C-alpha cells in the first residue's frame, strides 16, 4: 500500500481528459513511479493548475468542452505553465489536432494505441526536458559538466543499442569539466541539478563520477589516474541500459529472478567496455568490480580481500554511498551521516581505512 509519505516523494503528474478506460490505463501504468491526479474537464484542471503546477501533465485530445489542443494552447499562454512539460495523447488520424498541440515547445506526442514503454519514455523525456532547461542558470563549469556528461551518456545509449563500440576519447572529454568542477570544490549545483532528472542510471552515474573524483582528489590522485576515476564512475553501470524499466525502478525488494537480471548489468557493462578501444584498464576494474565485497560475498566474481585492488575498494564504497543517498521515485535520499553509519557496519565488506578517509572528506565538505 502507498503511504502518504511515499506519495509525496514521487513527481506530481496530472492526467487530463480522455475516456475513463484510457485514464485508468494510464494510472495503472504510471502510479508506481508518479503521483497522479486525474481530471475530466477543462474547468477542474484549470482550477487545480492555479493552486499547484505539477512536474508534468498528460493531456488527451478529448477534453470537454473544447478539446485537448486548445487547452494546451491556453497552458502555454500562461506565465506559470508556459514551460510545463506536456505529453499529448491522440489518435494518429486526428492530424489537425496533433499539429496544433505539437506546435508548442515541450509537447511530446504519443499516438494511440501506444506501448507502455513508449509512453513511459515520453513522460520521462518531458520531465527531463524541464530539468535540463534549468541547467542554463547553473555556474558555467558545472553547467558544462552536466551538459557534456549527459550528451555523452545519451550517445553511449545509442551506440550500445546499435552494437557499436564506445569512443573513450569523447567520454574522457565530457568528464574534463566535471574534474575541473571537483578540483575547484565547485560541484554542489551540479549534484542539485540532476536530483530531479528522470534517467536514474544517468543521475547515479554522474553522482558516482563526482564522488569518485572527489575521493581521488582528496587522496592525491591527479591527471590520467583521476580521469580513470571520473570516466569509470560515468561508465560503471552502462550495462543497466539493458535492464528492463520494471526491474531497474522497482520499488521494494527484487524477487530472486529479478535480482539475477539486475546483477547481470555488471557483465553487460564489461562486455560493452571490452569493445572500447584505448580504454584504460582501471575503468574496466571500476566497472567490473564495484559490486565485489572484501569478504567475498559480492558479485559477479565473489573476489575476496587481497584480490580486490584499491580501485575496486574505492569504487564499491562510492557506489554504495551513492546508491543509499540517491533520490529514487520510491524513496527520499538517506542523509550522508546515516549512510556512513550503515557503511561502517559493513566491516567485513568494505575497506574501513578508505571509508574513514571518505568520511573525513564528507565532514569537511558540508552537505552533499
Ligand atoms: Fe552497479
Ligand atoms: Fe552503481
XYZ file of C-alpha atoms and ligand atoms in Angstrom:
370
model
C 0.000 0.000 0.000
C 1.142 3.547 -0.680
C 1.702 5.620 2.435
C 1.148 9.416 2.382
C 4.903 9.994 2.832
C 5.610 7.672 -0.065
C 3.171 9.613 -2.251
C 4.839 12.912 -1.528
C 8.197 11.685 -2.841
C 7.029 10.930 -6.366
C 6.864 13.605 -9.074
C 3.349 15.054 -9.379
C 1.721 14.430 -12.768
C -1.779 15.485 -13.889
C -3.756 13.198 -16.193
C -6.192 15.346 -18.165
C -9.059 14.195 -20.410
C -9.593 11.000 -22.416
C -12.121 8.241 -21.789
C -12.450 6.687 -18.315
C -10.821 3.490 -19.609
C -7.894 5.407 -21.068
C -7.363 7.359 -17.855
C -7.483 4.182 -15.813
C -4.939 2.557 -18.120
C -2.557 5.479 -17.659
C -2.982 5.412 -13.891
C -2.298 1.677 -13.758
C 0.856 2.053 -15.822
C 2.310 5.025 -14.023
C 1.220 5.016 -10.403
C 4.308 3.162 -9.235
C 6.543 5.951 -10.488
C 4.465 9.125 -10.257
C 1.902 10.762 -8.016
C -1.105 11.102 -10.306
C -4.180 13.339 -10.208
C -6.931 12.768 -12.758
C -9.131 15.487 -14.328
C -12.161 15.029 -16.594
C -12.787 18.554 -17.850
C -11.059 21.860 -18.504
C -12.708 23.729 -15.633
C -11.371 21.355 -12.962
C -7.860 21.192 -14.343
C -7.659 24.975 -14.756
C -8.668 25.449 -11.114
C -6.098 22.909 -9.961
C -3.326 24.494 -12.042
C -3.959 27.805 -10.340
C -3.137 26.164 -6.975
C -0.285 23.743 -7.893
C 1.823 23.301 -11.023
C 2.889 19.636 -11.448
C 6.182 18.218 -12.771
C 4.409 17.231 -15.998
C 0.945 16.847 -17.473
C -0.612 14.207 -19.747
C -3.321 15.766 -21.930
C -5.651 13.790 -24.198
C -7.189 15.192 -27.374
C -10.625 14.529 -25.862
C -11.238 17.142 -23.187
C -14.622 18.798 -22.621
C -15.678 21.334 -23.668
C -13.151 22.474 -26.333
C -10.638 19.630 -26.773
C -7.084 18.990 -25.600
C -5.187 21.001 -28.219
C -6.998 24.242 -27.312
C -6.251 23.572 -23.658
C -2.541 23.087 -24.420
C -2.595 26.490 -26.148
C -4.054 28.103 -23.027
C -1.482 26.402 -20.801
C 1.340 27.709 -22.986
C -0.040 31.247 -22.842
C 0.111 31.432 -19.054
C 3.356 32.558 -17.463
C 3.387 29.908 -14.719
C 2.771 26.977 -17.091
C 4.466 28.144 -20.255
C 7.342 25.659 -19.816
C 5.316 22.869 -18.186
C 6.173 19.546 -19.906
C 3.135 18.061 -21.651
C 2.608 14.596 -23.121
C -0.209 14.842 -25.659
C -2.151 11.674 -26.483
C -4.221 11.400 -29.668
C -5.200 9.049 -32.460
C -2.942 9.442 -35.484
C -5.914 10.195 -37.786
C -6.594 13.468 -35.966
C -3.781 15.253 -37.733
C -5.082 18.778 -37.262
C -5.436 18.445 -33.505
C -1.956 16.873 -33.300
C -0.387 19.617 -35.408
C -1.901 22.304 -33.194
C -0.863 20.714 -29.893
C 2.680 19.872 -31.020
C 3.274 23.340 -32.458
C 4.251 24.362 -28.914
C 7.666 23.692 -27.369
C 7.868 20.949 -24.777
C 4.860 18.971 -26.037
C 5.637 15.277 -26.591
C 3.208 13.366 -28.801
C 2.185 9.782 -28.056
C -0.168 8.305 -30.637
C -2.821 5.780 -29.647
C -2.685 2.844 -29.349
C 0.624 3.166 -27.536
C 3.010 0.696 -25.989
C 3.549 1.113 -22.268
C 7.315 1.550 -22.728
C 6.839 4.281 -25.363
C 4.507 6.149 -23.085
C 6.780 5.944 -20.039
C 9.686 7.080 -22.200
C 7.731 10.114 -23.466
C 6.763 11.162 -19.961
C 10.299 10.660 -18.734
C 11.698 12.736 -21.627
C 9.237 15.517 -20.898
C 10.271 15.636 -17.228
C 13.928 15.639 -18.249
C 13.438 18.442 -20.756
C 12.213 20.711 -17.971
C 15.044 19.676 -15.610
C 17.684 20.211 -18.313
C 16.250 23.628 -19.222
C 17.138 24.800 -15.712
C 20.813 23.933 -16.264
C 21.242 27.129 -18.288
C 21.312 29.011 -14.987
C 23.987 26.793 -13.383
C 27.555 28.121 -12.928
C 29.441 27.607 -16.274
C 31.892 24.798 -15.376
C 29.194 22.785 -13.650
C 26.774 23.509 -16.481
C 29.361 22.172 -18.953
C 29.882 19.098 -16.751
C 26.146 18.392 -16.729
C 25.569 19.008 -20.423
C 28.682 17.169 -21.622
C 28.236 14.095 -19.460
C 24.546 13.844 -20.355
C 25.166 14.084 -24.086
C 27.989 11.561 -23.735
C 25.675 9.268 -21.772
C 22.887 9.571 -24.352
C 25.346 8.912 -27.180
C 26.531 5.791 -25.337
C 22.925 4.589 -25.058
C 22.548 4.875 -28.849
C 25.881 3.167 -29.523
C 25.026 0.282 -27.211
C 21.691 -0.080 -28.950
C 23.453 -0.257 -32.305
C 26.154 -2.610 -31.012
C 28.858 -0.036 -31.723
C 31.924 0.490 -29.506
C 32.010 3.433 -27.105
C 34.662 6.022 -28.094
C 36.712 6.522 -24.933
C 38.140 9.835 -26.172
C 34.761 11.538 -26.162
C 33.824 10.123 -22.750
C 37.096 11.500 -21.405
C 36.443 14.915 -22.949
C 32.963 15.007 -21.412
C 34.456 14.401 -17.960
C 37.020 17.237 -18.193
C 34.661 19.941 -16.822
C 33.490 17.533 -14.122
C 37.058 17.105 -12.893
C 37.617 20.853 -13.063
C 34.455 21.416 -11.017
C 35.599 18.886 -8.410
C 39.098 20.369 -8.182
C 37.660 23.848 -7.718
C 35.404 22.474 -4.984
C 32.532 23.736 -7.040
C 30.168 20.863 -7.683
C 27.083 21.269 -5.491
C 24.935 22.967 -8.157
C 25.829 20.074 -10.435
C 24.583 17.496 -7.943
C 21.469 19.567 -7.225
C 20.896 19.976 -10.977
C 20.429 16.247 -11.543
C 18.380 15.478 -8.463
C 15.007 15.603 -10.273
C 16.234 14.119 -13.536
C 14.262 11.057 -14.561
C 17.090 8.996 -16.087
C 18.115 7.258 -12.906
C 21.113 5.463 -14.394
C 22.496 8.792 -15.619
C 21.860 10.509 -12.278
C 23.515 7.699 -10.328
C 26.448 7.531 -12.757
C 27.057 11.283 -12.571
C 26.981 11.152 -8.768
C 29.371 8.192 -8.696
C 31.707 10.005 -11.150
C 31.605 13.113 -8.945
C 32.160 11.361 -5.607
C 34.832 9.071 -7.041
C 36.682 12.077 -8.488
C 36.347 13.950 -5.194
C 37.628 10.954 -3.288
C 40.556 10.513 -5.684
C 41.381 14.210 -5.483
C 41.490 14.053 -1.678
C 43.772 11.001 -1.883
C 46.180 12.991 -4.081
C 45.328 11.248 -7.346
C 45.831 13.527 -10.372
C 45.964 13.618 -14.167
C 45.118 10.467 -16.143
C 44.534 8.464 -12.965
C 41.919 10.946 -11.777
C 40.351 10.750 -15.234
C 40.084 6.959 -14.810
C 38.019 7.518 -11.666
C 35.810 10.091 -13.321
C 35.162 8.153 -16.546
C 34.986 4.886 -14.596
C 32.223 6.445 -12.491
C 30.308 7.633 -15.534
C 30.607 4.263 -17.297
C 30.424 1.822 -14.378
C 26.729 0.938 -14.810
C 26.131 1.430 -18.558
C 25.018 -2.215 -18.740
C 21.918 -1.119 -16.814
C 20.636 0.280 -20.095
C 19.719 -3.338 -20.909
C 17.832 -3.951 -17.660
C 14.021 -3.660 -18.046
C 12.492 -0.498 -16.582
C 10.308 -2.545 -14.207
C 13.278 -4.248 -12.601
C 15.538 -1.202 -12.574
C 12.916 1.044 -10.968
C 11.039 -1.492 -8.891
C 10.084 -0.090 -5.503
C 10.798 -2.616 -2.807
C 12.629 -5.903 -2.832
C 13.504 -7.689 -6.049
C 12.495 -11.338 -6.427
C 15.314 -13.855 -6.789
C 14.856 -13.965 -10.567
C 14.766 -10.166 -10.812
C 17.952 -9.951 -8.768
C 19.675 -12.308 -11.209
C 18.634 -9.956 -14.031
C 19.797 -6.914 -12.042
C 23.188 -8.458 -11.284
C 23.731 -9.167 -14.985
C 24.343 -5.432 -15.505
C 27.964 -5.897 -14.439
C 28.780 -8.465 -17.108
C 26.807 -6.432 -19.651
C 28.856 -3.344 -18.778
C 32.125 -5.245 -19.038
C 31.086 -6.702 -22.421
C 30.356 -3.213 -23.781
C 33.544 -1.747 -22.390
C 35.727 -4.556 -23.709
C 34.751 -3.425 -27.209
C 36.067 0.053 -26.445
C 39.476 0.797 -27.875
C 42.064 2.560 -25.706
C 40.009 2.037 -22.572
C 42.294 2.324 -19.509
C 42.359 -0.909 -17.515
C 41.294 0.971 -14.391
C 37.923 1.837 -15.942
C 37.283 -1.863 -16.501
C 38.193 -2.597 -12.874
C 35.819 0.099 -11.558
C 33.015 -1.240 -13.771
C 33.674 -4.937 -13.268
C 34.355 -4.943 -9.527
C 32.177 -2.218 -7.990
C 29.800 -4.818 -6.518
C 32.548 -7.008 -5.048
C 32.960 -7.132 -1.255
C 36.093 -7.838 0.796
C 34.515 -10.929 2.415
C 33.790 -12.481 -0.974
C 30.004 -12.023 -0.788
C 29.872 -9.575 -3.715
C 29.164 -10.257 -7.376
C 29.766 -11.262 -10.123
C 33.127 -12.857 -9.258
C 32.945 -13.180 -5.458
C 36.532 -11.878 -5.195
C 37.999 -11.746 -1.697
C 40.261 -9.349 0.225
C 43.659 -9.246 -1.428
C 42.181 -9.861 -4.863
C 40.413 -6.511 -4.684
C 42.793 -3.731 -5.543
C 42.474 -0.124 -4.403
C 40.306 0.943 -7.325
C 37.760 -1.786 -6.635
C 37.688 -0.928 -2.921
C 37.157 2.756 -3.653
C 34.518 2.060 -6.294
C 32.451 -0.158 -4.017
C 32.446 2.463 -1.233
C 31.371 5.217 -3.609
C 28.783 3.066 -5.370
C 27.142 2.035 -2.093
C 27.268 5.576 -0.686
C 25.703 6.967 -3.857
C 23.003 4.297 -4.015
C 21.986 4.914 -0.390
C 21.972 8.710 -0.764
C 20.361 8.766 -4.254
C 16.812 10.051 -4.521
C 14.582 7.438 -6.146
C 10.962 7.666 -7.221
C 10.072 5.498 -4.249
C 12.463 6.807 -1.585
C 13.874 10.030 -0.260
C 17.674 10.186 -0.127
C 19.172 8.892 3.127
C 21.280 11.675 4.771
C 25.066 11.197 4.304
C 25.682 10.738 8.058
C 23.210 7.872 8.205
C 24.635 6.340 5.026
C 28.115 6.372 6.587
C 26.781 4.642 9.706
C 25.258 1.894 7.592
C 28.570 1.501 5.787
C 30.617 1.468 8.980
C 28.573 -1.564 9.997
C 29.687 -3.344 6.819
C 33.034 -4.006 8.500
C 33.911 -7.235 6.711
C 32.756 -5.989 3.352
C 34.196 -2.506 2.877
C 37.734 -1.200 3.306
C 37.402 0.688 6.595
C 40.598 2.704 6.053
C 39.282 4.127 2.812
C 35.899 4.617 4.428
C 37.469 6.695 7.220
C 39.123 8.984 4.639
C 35.884 9.270 2.721
C 34.019 10.108 5.908
C 36.516 12.849 6.732
C 36.149 14.242 3.228
C 32.377 14.431 3.616
C 32.584 16.048 7.025
C 34.963 18.667 5.669
C 32.699 19.450 2.742
C 29.381 20.424 4.390
C 26.381 18.927 2.588
C 26.431 16.733 -0.500
Fe 26.250 -1.394 -10.462
Fe 26.294 1.816 -9.488
